Structures are given as structure tokens and as C-alpha cells.
Amino acid sequence: MSAALVTGASRGIGRGIALALAHAGFDVVVNFASNLAAAEEVAGEVEKAGAKAALVRADLADAADRARLVAEAYEAFGTIDLLVNNAGVAPARRADILEADEESFDRLIGINLKGPYFLTQQVALRMIEHGTPGRIVTISSMSAYTASVNRGDYCVTKAGLSMMTKLFAARLAEHGITVFEVRPGIIATDMTGPVKERYDRLILDEGVTPIRRWGQPEDVGKAVVAVAQGLFPFSTGQVIDVDGGFHLR
Ligand code: NDP
């Protein structure tokens, strides 16, 4: 059986990806930051789907935690065939870039960009060492290309993930490892909960998402499964938009 490591798998999009992978036959390392109860619920659902789950609490911004996460994933399943860099946080409060503070910037860089960058490095090195080339999928955002001046820190981290995908795709191709960026649009999760009414208007009335509905975590899960199952054998460094057409505007 193949194994996947999904960061931030306790809730939202990560949960949707973990469950889609479990139904597709992958054992899943369910990483989370603090919400043990939610992570246990996901692990239970993974097992109900007939796959194995391993729970690993690890703060992606912390180098020691990242090293332990990789070590525990290999202890649990002996392999990582798929890494999904999903975990991410939005700024605690939106602030115009002329007023933004460094504390929020540092926090977002640590979790959203530095964490996936060095986790990808560590997992890639293990894949090379073990001779088990796999796939790496990073969840970025339409914020990677949309200049939202009231959350510049978030946009910068997501744009950084786009370049990270290209860099690792270019470097790892010779080892048979392929690397993808999945760009979700507006997806119904805890992250978008606080702005639900505004997004309802944007999606349903103004049509910023041309397919006029909220995206669901399962929509992103299905795209990741397509990559994981090898449906793109001659592609790497590719962007897959899962956004109901948001990028067309
Ligand atoms: P949620 O807030 O619903 O879930 C966030 C997940 O990340 C949780 O599992 C959380 O764990 C985990 N997490 C948070 N901080 C850390 C950390 N320091 N280390 C490890 N895990 C952490 O977010 P979404 O599901 O909405 O977002 C998932 C990804 O998709 C993010 O990268 C986000 O930027 C991106 N995205 C989301 C969109 C949306 O519309 N929702 C649109 C485009 C991109 P815990 O439960 O323990 O707190």
C-alpha cells in the first residue's frame, strides 16, 4: 500500500485530501498543529475507508518538529510516496501593507512558506535515499497571483509556494520525483468561515467564481488523488486550479 503525508490534515482542505486519499487506497499520516480531537476524527474516517492512519502533532514552523514528522511517518509506514503541503494560516487580522506588522509576516512565512520548503527538501532527500521516487503536491492559493493589499503577508507566502514548486520540480525531475501546485479557489472551511457572508455575495451574486458555488474540500481532494494515482505521468512543475474558474476573471 502507498502512503501519503498530509500536513494540516485535521480540518478543512487537508481533511478532504486525507479522506480522498484513504478512499483511493493510501495510508495517511495525519499531521496537525493542536487540534487533537479533530485529527483523531479524521484518523477514524481514514480507517473506516480501509486505510491506516498515523497521527503526528507537529508545528511546521519548527525545524525539530518537521524532522520528527518525517521520522515518524517513515516509522509508521516505511515510505512516503506522496507529500501534500497543505497546512497554512491566514493573518489574524487584515492590515493594509502600509500598516502591516512584522510579527504577522514572520508567523506566516514560518508556517506557510519556510515549513513546506524545508519539509519538501527533507522528504525529497528520503525519497532519493530510499530509491522510492514519489510525488509532491503543494496547496497554494489564488492569492499567489492576486494582489490583495490588505493581506500582503499571505499573498507573499502563496506566491513563494509557486516558485518553490518550480524549483523542486526542476531539481527533482532527474530522480523521478514530480512536483505539482494545486491552487484552490474559495473553499468552505474554518479559514473562510469568518468572511462567509462577504464570499456568499461575491460567489453567488457577483460570480467571482464562475461556477457559482462554494468549493468543497472534496473538490481539492479529488485533484490531489488524480496526481497521486499517476494520471499526469509526463508533467511536473504544473499548476492545477481547483477554483470554479476564479482565475478566468
Ligand atoms: P483551516 O484553517 O480549515 O485548516 C488549517 C489546517 O492547518 C488545520 O489542520 C491546522 O491544524 C493546520 N495548521 C495550522 N497551523 C499549523 C502549523 N503551524 N503546523 C501544522 N499544521 C498547522 O484551513 P483551510 O483548510 O481552509 O486551508 C488549507 C490550505 O489551503 C492552507 O494552506 C490555505 O492557505 C489554503 N487555501 C485555502 C483556501 C480556502 O478558501 N479555504 C483557498 C486557497 C488556499 P489544527 O487543526 O491542529 O489547528
mmCIF file of C-alpha atoms and ligand atoms in Angstrom:
data_model
loop_
_atom_site.group_PDB
_atom_site.id
_atom_site.type_symbol
_atom_site.label_atom_id
_atom_site.label_comp_id
_atom_site.label_asym_id
_atom_site.label_seq_id
_atom_site.Cartn_x
_atom_site.Cartn_y
_atom_site.Cartn_z
ATOM 1 C CA MET A 1 0.000 0.000 0.000
ATOM 2 C CA SER A 2 1.219 3.527 -0.738
ATOM 3 C CA ALA A 3 1.487 6.157 1.979
ATOM 4 C CA ALA A 4 0.803 9.888 1.971
ATOM 5 C CA LEU A 5 1.835 12.583 4.429
ATOM 6 C CA VAL A 6 -0.743 15.370 4.547
ATOM 7 C CA THR A 7 0.089 18.452 6.582
ATOM 8 C CA GLY A 8 -2.781 20.221 8.333
ATOM 9 C CA ALA A 9 -4.998 17.187 7.808
ATOM 10 C CA SER A 10 -7.148 17.712 10.905
ATOM 11 C CA ARG A 11 -9.531 20.193 9.318
ATOM 12 C CA GLY A 12 -10.758 21.786 6.109
ATOM 13 C CA ILE A 13 -8.966 21.112 2.844
ATOM 14 C CA GLY A 14 -6.357 18.841 4.469
ATOM 15 C CA ARG A 15 -9.133 16.697 5.911
ATOM 16 C CA GLY A 16 -10.775 16.468 2.476
ATOM 17 C CA ILE A 17 -7.459 15.452 0.904
ATOM 18 C CA ALA A 18 -6.728 12.851 3.603
ATOM 19 C CA LEU A 19 -10.135 11.213 3.193
ATOM 20 C CA ALA A 20 -9.995 11.240 -0.619
ATOM 21 C CA LEU A 21 -6.556 9.600 -0.468
ATOM 22 C CA ALA A 22 -7.758 6.980 2.027
ATOM 23 C CA HIS A 23 -10.672 6.085 -0.274
ATOM 24 C CA ALA A 24 -8.139 5.816 -3.128
ATOM 25 C CA GLY A 25 -6.129 3.262 -1.127
ATOM 26 C CA PHE A 26 -3.428 5.382 0.514
ATOM 27 C CA ASP A 27 -2.382 5.040 4.145
ATOM 28 C CA VAL A 28 -2.259 8.556 5.591
ATOM 29 C CA VAL A 29 -0.060 10.419 8.038
ATOM 30 C CA VAL A 30 -2.482 12.935 9.568
ATOM 31 C CA ASN A 31 -0.433 15.937 10.670
ATOM 32 C CA PHE A 32 -1.980 18.635 12.843
ATOM 33 C CA ALA A 33 -0.822 21.560 14.988
ATOM 34 C CA SER A 34 -3.006 21.494 18.122
ATOM 35 C CA ASN A 35 -6.481 20.131 17.425
ATOM 36 C CA LEU A 36 -6.078 16.515 18.568
ATOM 37 C CA ALA A 37 -9.819 15.762 18.662
ATOM 38 C CA ALA A 38 -10.281 16.823 15.038
ATOM 39 C CA ALA A 39 -7.197 14.867 13.957
ATOM 40 C CA GLU A 40 -8.477 11.741 15.742
ATOM 41 C CA GLU A 41 -11.802 12.077 13.957
ATOM 42 C CA VAL A 42 -10.009 12.216 10.601
ATOM 43 C CA ALA A 43 -7.879 9.191 11.538
ATOM 44 C CA GLY A 44 -11.090 7.300 12.374
ATOM 45 C CA GLU A 45 -12.561 8.178 8.960
ATOM 46 C CA VAL A 46 -9.346 7.101 7.213
ATOM 47 C CA GLU A 47 -9.570 3.728 8.952
ATOM 48 C CA LYS A 48 -13.261 3.362 8.103
ATOM 49 C CA ALA A 49 -12.208 3.747 4.457
ATOM 50 C CA GLY A 50 -9.976 0.690 4.913
ATOM 51 C CA ALA A 51 -6.620 2.522 5.128
ATOM 52 C CA LYS A 52 -4.208 3.022 8.017
ATOM 53 C CA ALA A 53 -3.737 6.361 9.761
ATOM 54 C CA ALA A 54 -0.842 7.721 11.834
ATOM 55 C CA LEU A 55 -1.371 10.887 13.855
ATOM 56 C CA VAL A 56 1.567 13.276 14.202
ATOM 57 C CA ARG A 57 1.321 16.583 16.010
ATOM 58 C CA ALA A 58 3.997 18.903 14.574
ATOM 59 C CA ASP A 59 4.314 22.658 14.144
ATOM 60 C CA LEU A 60 5.533 23.157 10.590
ATOM 61 C CA ALA A 61 7.302 26.370 11.512
ATOM 62 C CA ASP A 62 9.592 24.412 13.847
ATOM 63 C CA ALA A 63 12.617 22.604 12.367
ATOM 64 C CA ALA A 64 12.758 19.928 15.083
ATOM 65 C CA ASP A 65 9.042 19.227 14.681
ATOM 66 C CA ARG A 66 9.453 18.871 10.909
ATOM 67 C CA ALA A 67 12.312 16.385 11.355
ATOM 68 C CA ARG A 68 10.236 14.359 13.833
ATOM 69 C CA LEU A 69 7.234 14.435 11.481
ATOM 70 C CA VAL A 70 9.262 12.882 8.665
ATOM 71 C CA ALA A 71 10.875 10.332 11.005
ATOM 72 C CA GLU A 72 7.518 9.269 12.490
ATOM 73 C CA ALA A 73 5.957 8.993 9.025
ATOM 74 C CA TYR A 74 8.718 6.591 7.933
ATOM 75 C CA GLU A 75 8.426 4.664 11.212
ATOM 76 C CA ALA A 76 4.695 4.264 10.675
ATOM 77 C CA PHE A 77 4.649 3.206 7.020
ATOM 78 C CA GLY A 78 8.255 2.691 5.875
ATOM 79 C CA THR A 79 7.717 5.054 2.943
ATOM 80 C CA ILE A 80 6.237 8.375 1.881
ATOM 81 C CA ASP A 81 5.007 8.141 -1.697
ATOM 82 C CA LEU A 82 3.150 11.440 -1.612
ATOM 83 C CA LEU A 83 3.775 14.612 0.369
ATOM 84 C CA VAL A 84 0.913 17.111 0.456
ATOM 85 C CA ASN A 85 1.997 20.528 1.736
ATOM 86 C CA ASN A 86 -1.447 21.740 2.759
ATOM 87 C CA ALA A 87 -1.215 23.360 6.202
ATOM 88 C CA GLY A 88 -1.441 27.119 6.152
ATOM 89 C CA VAL A 89 -2.766 30.030 8.131
ATOM 90 C CA ALA A 90 -4.359 33.349 7.229
ATOM 91 C CA PRO A 91 -3.344 36.552 9.013
ATOM 92 C CA ALA A 92 -5.080 37.020 12.370
ATOM 93 C CA ARG A 93 -6.306 40.381 11.106
ATOM 94 C CA ARG A 94 -6.210 42.026 7.729
ATOM 95 C CA ALA A 95 -3.977 45.109 7.552
ATOM 96 C CA ASP A 96 -3.032 47.377 4.671
ATOM 97 C CA ILE A 97 0.556 46.675 3.603
ATOM 98 C CA LEU A 98 1.496 50.229 4.634
ATOM 99 C CA GLU A 99 0.463 49.405 8.202
ATOM 100 C CA ALA A 100 1.282 45.691 8.444
ATOM 101 C CA ASP A 101 3.487 44.427 11.270
ATOM 102 C CA GLU A 102 6.477 42.113 11.148
ATOM 103 C CA GLU A 103 5.110 39.708 13.738
ATOM 104 C CA SER A 104 2.297 38.536 11.448
ATOM 105 C CA PHE A 105 4.691 38.438 8.471
ATOM 106 C CA ASP A 106 7.183 36.219 10.334
ATOM 107 C CA ARG A 107 4.446 33.875 11.542
ATOM 108 C CA LEU A 108 3.012 33.404 8.057
ATOM 109 C CA ILE A 109 6.404 32.970 6.440
ATOM 110 C CA GLY A 110 7.281 30.295 9.026
ATOM 111 C CA ILE A 111 4.140 28.189 8.663
ATOM 112 C CA ASN A 112 3.099 28.831 5.053
ATOM 113 C CA LEU A 113 6.442 29.017 3.250
ATOM 114 C CA LYS A 114 9.516 28.014 5.243
ATOM 115 C CA GLY A 115 7.734 24.958 6.668
ATOM 116 C CA PRO A 116 6.737 23.458 3.295
ATOM 117 C CA TYR A 117 10.062 24.467 1.712
ATOM 118 C CA PHE A 118 12.190 22.522 4.172
ATOM 119 C CA LEU A 119 9.689 19.698 4.612
ATOM 120 C CA THR A 120 9.817 19.178 0.851
ATOM 121 C CA GLN A 121 13.614 19.193 0.998
ATOM 122 C CA GLN A 122 13.637 16.572 3.781
ATOM 123 C CA VAL A 123 11.059 14.274 2.179
ATOM 124 C CA ALA A 124 12.763 14.541 -1.225
ATOM 125 C CA LEU A 125 16.097 13.534 0.324
ATOM 126 C CA ARG A 126 14.443 10.479 1.908
ATOM 127 C CA MET A 127 12.760 9.511 -1.375
ATOM 128 C CA ILE A 128 16.150 9.716 -3.121
ATOM 129 C CA GLU A 129 17.918 7.805 -0.333
ATOM 130 C CA HIS A 130 15.276 5.040 -0.302
ATOM 131 C CA GLY A 131 15.055 4.884 -4.096
ATOM 132 C CA THR A 132 11.300 5.445 -3.890
ATOM 133 C CA PRO A 133 10.518 8.461 -6.103
ATOM 134 C CA GLY A 134 7.079 9.858 -5.391
ATOM 135 C CA ARG A 135 5.040 12.978 -5.834
ATOM 136 C CA ILE A 136 4.867 16.276 -4.013
ATOM 137 C CA VAL A 137 1.758 18.456 -4.101
ATOM 138 C CA THR A 138 1.670 21.928 -2.587
ATOM 139 C CA ILE A 139 -1.561 23.763 -1.882
ATOM 140 C CA SER A 140 -1.096 27.426 -2.723
ATOM 141 C CA SER A 141 -3.991 29.802 -3.460
ATOM 142 C CA MET A 142 -5.370 32.304 -5.937
ATOM 143 C CA SER A 143 -3.630 34.729 -3.561
ATOM 144 C CA ALA A 144 -0.418 33.624 -5.289
ATOM 145 C CA TYR A 145 -1.357 35.847 -8.245
ATOM 146 C CA THR A 146 -3.994 38.255 -6.847
ATOM 147 C CA ALA A 147 -2.620 41.396 -5.186
ATOM 148 C CA SER A 148 -4.795 41.701 -2.050
ATOM 149 C CA VAL A 149 -3.166 44.729 -0.435
ATOM 150 C CA ASN A 150 -4.840 44.107 2.917
ATOM 151 C CA ARG A 151 -3.158 40.731 3.393
ATOM 152 C CA GLY A 152 0.157 41.088 1.653
ATOM 153 C CA ASP A 153 1.885 38.674 4.020
ATOM 154 C CA TYR A 154 -0.465 35.852 2.978
ATOM 155 C CA CYS A 155 -0.077 36.673 -0.749
ATOM 156 C CA VAL A 156 3.717 36.702 -0.493
ATOM 157 C CA THR A 157 3.792 33.257 1.117
ATOM 158 C CA LYS A 158 1.486 31.801 -1.532
ATOM 159 C CA ALA A 159 3.451 33.351 -4.412
ATOM 160 C CA GLY A 160 6.565 31.875 -2.804
ATOM 161 C CA LEU A 161 4.997 28.419 -2.953
ATOM 162 C CA SER A 162 4.551 28.807 -6.719
ATOM 163 C CA MET A 163 8.282 29.370 -7.172
ATOM 164 C CA MET A 164 9.032 26.616 -4.661
ATOM 165 C CA THR A 165 7.062 24.196 -6.845
ATOM 166 C CA LYS A 166 9.026 25.183 -9.951
ATOM 167 C CA LEU A 167 12.367 24.936 -8.134
ATOM 168 C CA PHE A 168 11.773 21.476 -6.694
ATOM 169 C CA ALA A 169 10.210 20.255 -9.952
ATOM 170 C CA ALA A 170 13.332 21.326 -11.839
ATOM 171 C CA ARG A 171 15.713 19.846 -9.270
ATOM 172 C CA LEU A 172 13.931 16.549 -8.602
ATOM 173 C CA ALA A 173 12.935 15.502 -12.132
ATOM 174 C CA GLU A 174 16.203 13.593 -12.611
ATOM 175 C CA HIS A 175 15.277 11.494 -9.571
ATOM 176 C CA GLY A 176 11.828 10.645 -10.958
ATOM 177 C CA ILE A 177 10.034 12.818 -8.387
ATOM 178 C CA THR A 178 7.275 15.021 -9.813
ATOM 179 C CA VAL A 179 6.010 18.186 -8.147
ATOM 180 C CA PHE A 180 2.675 19.996 -8.505
ATOM 181 C CA GLU A 181 0.976 23.149 -7.248
ATOM 182 C CA VAL A 182 -2.750 22.966 -6.577
ATOM 183 C CA ARG A 183 -4.438 26.383 -6.392
ATOM 184 C CA PRO A 184 -7.796 26.211 -4.648
ATOM 185 C CA GLY A 185 -10.334 28.978 -5.123
ATOM 186 C CA ILE A 186 -12.796 29.903 -2.390
ATOM 187 C CA ILE A 187 -13.362 26.748 -0.344
ATOM 188 C CA ALA A 188 -15.780 26.304 2.565
ATOM 189 C CA THR A 189 -13.575 25.725 5.638
ATOM 190 C CA ASP A 190 -12.888 27.269 9.042
ATOM 191 C CA MET A 191 -10.496 29.691 7.305
ATOM 192 C CA THR A 192 -13.271 31.233 5.200
ATOM 193 C CA GLY A 193 -15.939 30.945 7.943
ATOM 194 C CA PRO A 194 -15.398 34.480 9.282
ATOM 195 C CA VAL A 195 -15.955 36.003 5.818
ATOM 196 C CA LYS A 196 -18.788 33.719 4.767
ATOM 197 C CA GLU A 197 -21.374 36.425 4.140
ATOM 198 C CA ARG A 198 -18.994 38.521 2.040
ATOM 199 C CA TYR A 199 -17.943 35.498 -0.003
ATOM 200 C CA ASP A 200 -21.578 34.396 -0.419
ATOM 201 C CA ARG A 201 -22.181 37.731 -2.136
ATOM 202 C CA LEU A 202 -19.027 37.505 -4.244
ATOM 203 C CA ILE A 203 -19.686 33.934 -5.372
ATOM 204 C CA LEU A 204 -23.465 33.791 -5.683
ATOM 205 C CA ASP A 205 -24.326 37.375 -6.676
ATOM 206 C CA GLU A 206 -21.212 38.723 -8.368
ATOM 207 C CA GLY A 207 -19.929 35.453 -9.845
ATOM 208 C CA VAL A 208 -16.233 35.840 -8.937
ATOM 209 C CA THR A 209 -16.327 32.050 -9.050
ATOM 210 C CA PRO A 210 -17.885 31.483 -12.500
ATOM 211 C CA ILE A 211 -19.137 28.040 -11.432
ATOM 212 C CA ARG A 212 -21.401 29.750 -8.928
ATOM 213 C CA ARG A 213 -20.886 27.653 -5.818
ATOM 214 C CA TRP A 214 -18.514 27.358 -2.906
ATOM 215 C CA GLY A 215 -15.675 24.921 -3.437
ATOM 216 C CA GLN A 216 -15.598 21.992 -1.032
ATOM 217 C CA PRO A 217 -12.564 20.249 0.483
ATOM 218 C CA GLU A 218 -13.512 17.131 -1.543
ATOM 219 C CA ASP A 219 -13.021 19.123 -4.765
ATOM 220 C CA VAL A 220 -9.380 19.672 -3.826
ATOM 221 C CA GLY A 221 -9.078 16.080 -2.583
ATOM 222 C CA LYS A 222 -10.105 14.730 -6.000
ATOM 223 C CA ALA A 223 -7.432 16.801 -7.777
ATOM 224 C CA VAL A 224 -4.751 15.555 -5.389
ATOM 225 C CA VAL A 225 -5.873 11.949 -5.895
ATOM 226 C CA ALA A 226 -5.563 12.396 -9.679
ATOM 227 C CA VAL A 227 -1.928 13.422 -9.203
ATOM 228 C CA ALA A 228 -1.307 10.732 -6.598
ATOM 229 C CA GLN A 229 -2.648 7.990 -8.854
ATOM 230 C CA GLY A 230 -0.213 8.983 -11.593
ATOM 231 C CA LEU A 231 -2.695 10.492 -14.059
ATOM 232 C CA PHE A 232 -0.071 13.111 -15.042
ATOM 233 C CA PRO A 233 2.955 10.865 -15.759
ATOM 234 C CA PHE A 234 4.749 13.308 -18.102
ATOM 235 C CA SER A 235 4.032 16.540 -16.198
ATOM 236 C CA THR A 236 5.897 18.313 -13.434
ATOM 237 C CA GLY A 237 6.043 21.861 -12.082
ATOM 238 C CA GLN A 238 2.424 22.141 -13.198
ATOM 239 C CA VAL A 239 -0.322 24.280 -11.669
ATOM 240 C CA ILE A 240 -3.774 22.763 -11.223
ATOM 241 C CA ASP A 241 -6.507 25.323 -10.486
ATOM 242 C CA VAL A 242 -9.399 23.979 -8.402
ATOM 243 C CA ASP A 243 -11.304 27.224 -8.272
ATOM 244 C CA GLY A 244 -14.544 27.007 -10.233
ATOM 245 C CA GLY A 245 -12.953 29.271 -12.851
ATOM 246 C CA PHE A 246 -11.869 32.086 -10.487
ATOM 247 C CA HIS A 247 -8.586 32.523 -12.430
ATOM 248 C CA LEU A 248 -10.510 33.374 -15.621
ATOM 249 C CA ARG A 249 -11.501 36.780 -14.350
HETATM 250 P P1 NDP B 1 -8.167 25.531 8.011
HETATM 251 O O1 NDP B 1 -7.939 26.717 8.854
HETATM 252 O O2 NDP B 1 -9.542 24.975 7.884
HETATM 253 O O3 NDP B 1 -7.200 24.334 8.488
HETATM 254 C C1 NDP B 1 -5.848 24.600 8.692
HETATM 255 C C2 NDP B 1 -5.106 23.306 8.959
HETATM 256 O O4 NDP B 1 -3.708 23.614 9.077
HETATM 257 C C3 NDP B 1 -5.515 22.633 10.266
HETATM 258 O O5 NDP B 1 -5.448 21.240 10.079
HETATM 259 C C4 NDP B 1 -4.454 23.108 11.253
HETATM 260 O O6 NDP B 1 -4.231 22.204 12.339
HETATM 261 C C5 NDP B 1 -3.225 23.130 10.331
HETATM 262 N N1 NDP B 1 -2.166 24.017 10.837
HETATM 263 C C6 NDP B 1 -2.261 25.331 11.179
HETATM 264 N N2 NDP B 1 -1.074 25.787 11.623
HETATM 265 C C7 NDP B 1 -0.210 24.745 11.549
HETATM 266 C C8 NDP B 1 1.153 24.574 11.886
HETATM 267 N N3 NDP B 1 1.887 25.570 12.405
HETATM 268 N N4 NDP B 1 1.704 23.355 11.696
HETATM 269 C C9 NDP B 1 0.972 22.325 11.198
HETATM 270 N N5 NDP B 1 -0.319 22.422 10.867
HETATM 271 C C10 NDP B 1 -0.904 23.617 11.043
HETATM 272 O O7 NDP B 1 -7.570 25.926 6.578
HETATM 273 P P2 NDP B 1 -8.036 25.500 5.097
HETATM 274 O O8 NDP B 1 -8.361 24.072 5.075
HETATM 275 O O9 NDP B 1 -9.004 26.486 4.605
HETATM 276 O O10 NDP B 1 -6.678 25.768 4.294
HETATM 277 C C11 NDP B 1 -5.769 24.732 3.984
HETATM 278 C C12 NDP B 1 -4.752 25.273 2.991
HETATM 279 O O11 NDP B 1 -5.428 25.712 1.811
HETATM 280 C C13 NDP B 1 -3.983 26.490 3.505
HETATM 281 O O12 NDP B 1 -2.656 26.418 3.038
HETATM 282 C C14 NDP B 1 -4.714 27.666 2.868
HETATM 283 O O13 NDP B 1 -3.872 28.779 2.732
HETATM 284 C C15 NDP B 1 -5.087 27.055 1.530
HETATM 285 N N6 NDP B 1 -6.202 27.703 0.848
HETATM 286 C C16 NDP B 1 -7.441 27.790 1.432
HETATM 287 C C17 NDP B 1 -8.489 28.377 0.747
HETATM 288 C C18 NDP B 1 -9.878 28.465 1.294
HETATM 289 O O14 NDP B 1 -10.720 29.115 0.652
HETATM 290 N N7 NDP B 1 -10.190 27.853 2.428
HETATM 291 C C19 NDP B 1 -8.283 28.940 -0.586
HETATM 292 C C20 NDP B 1 -6.964 28.774 -1.119
HETATM 293 C C21 NDP B 1 -5.965 28.179 -0.408
HETATM 294 P P3 NDP B 1 -5.103 22.306 13.725
HETATM 295 O O15 NDP B 1 -6.454 21.731 13.400
HETATM 296 O O16 NDP B 1 -4.350 21.477 14.692
HETATM 297 O O17 NDP B 1 -5.179 23.755 14.071
#
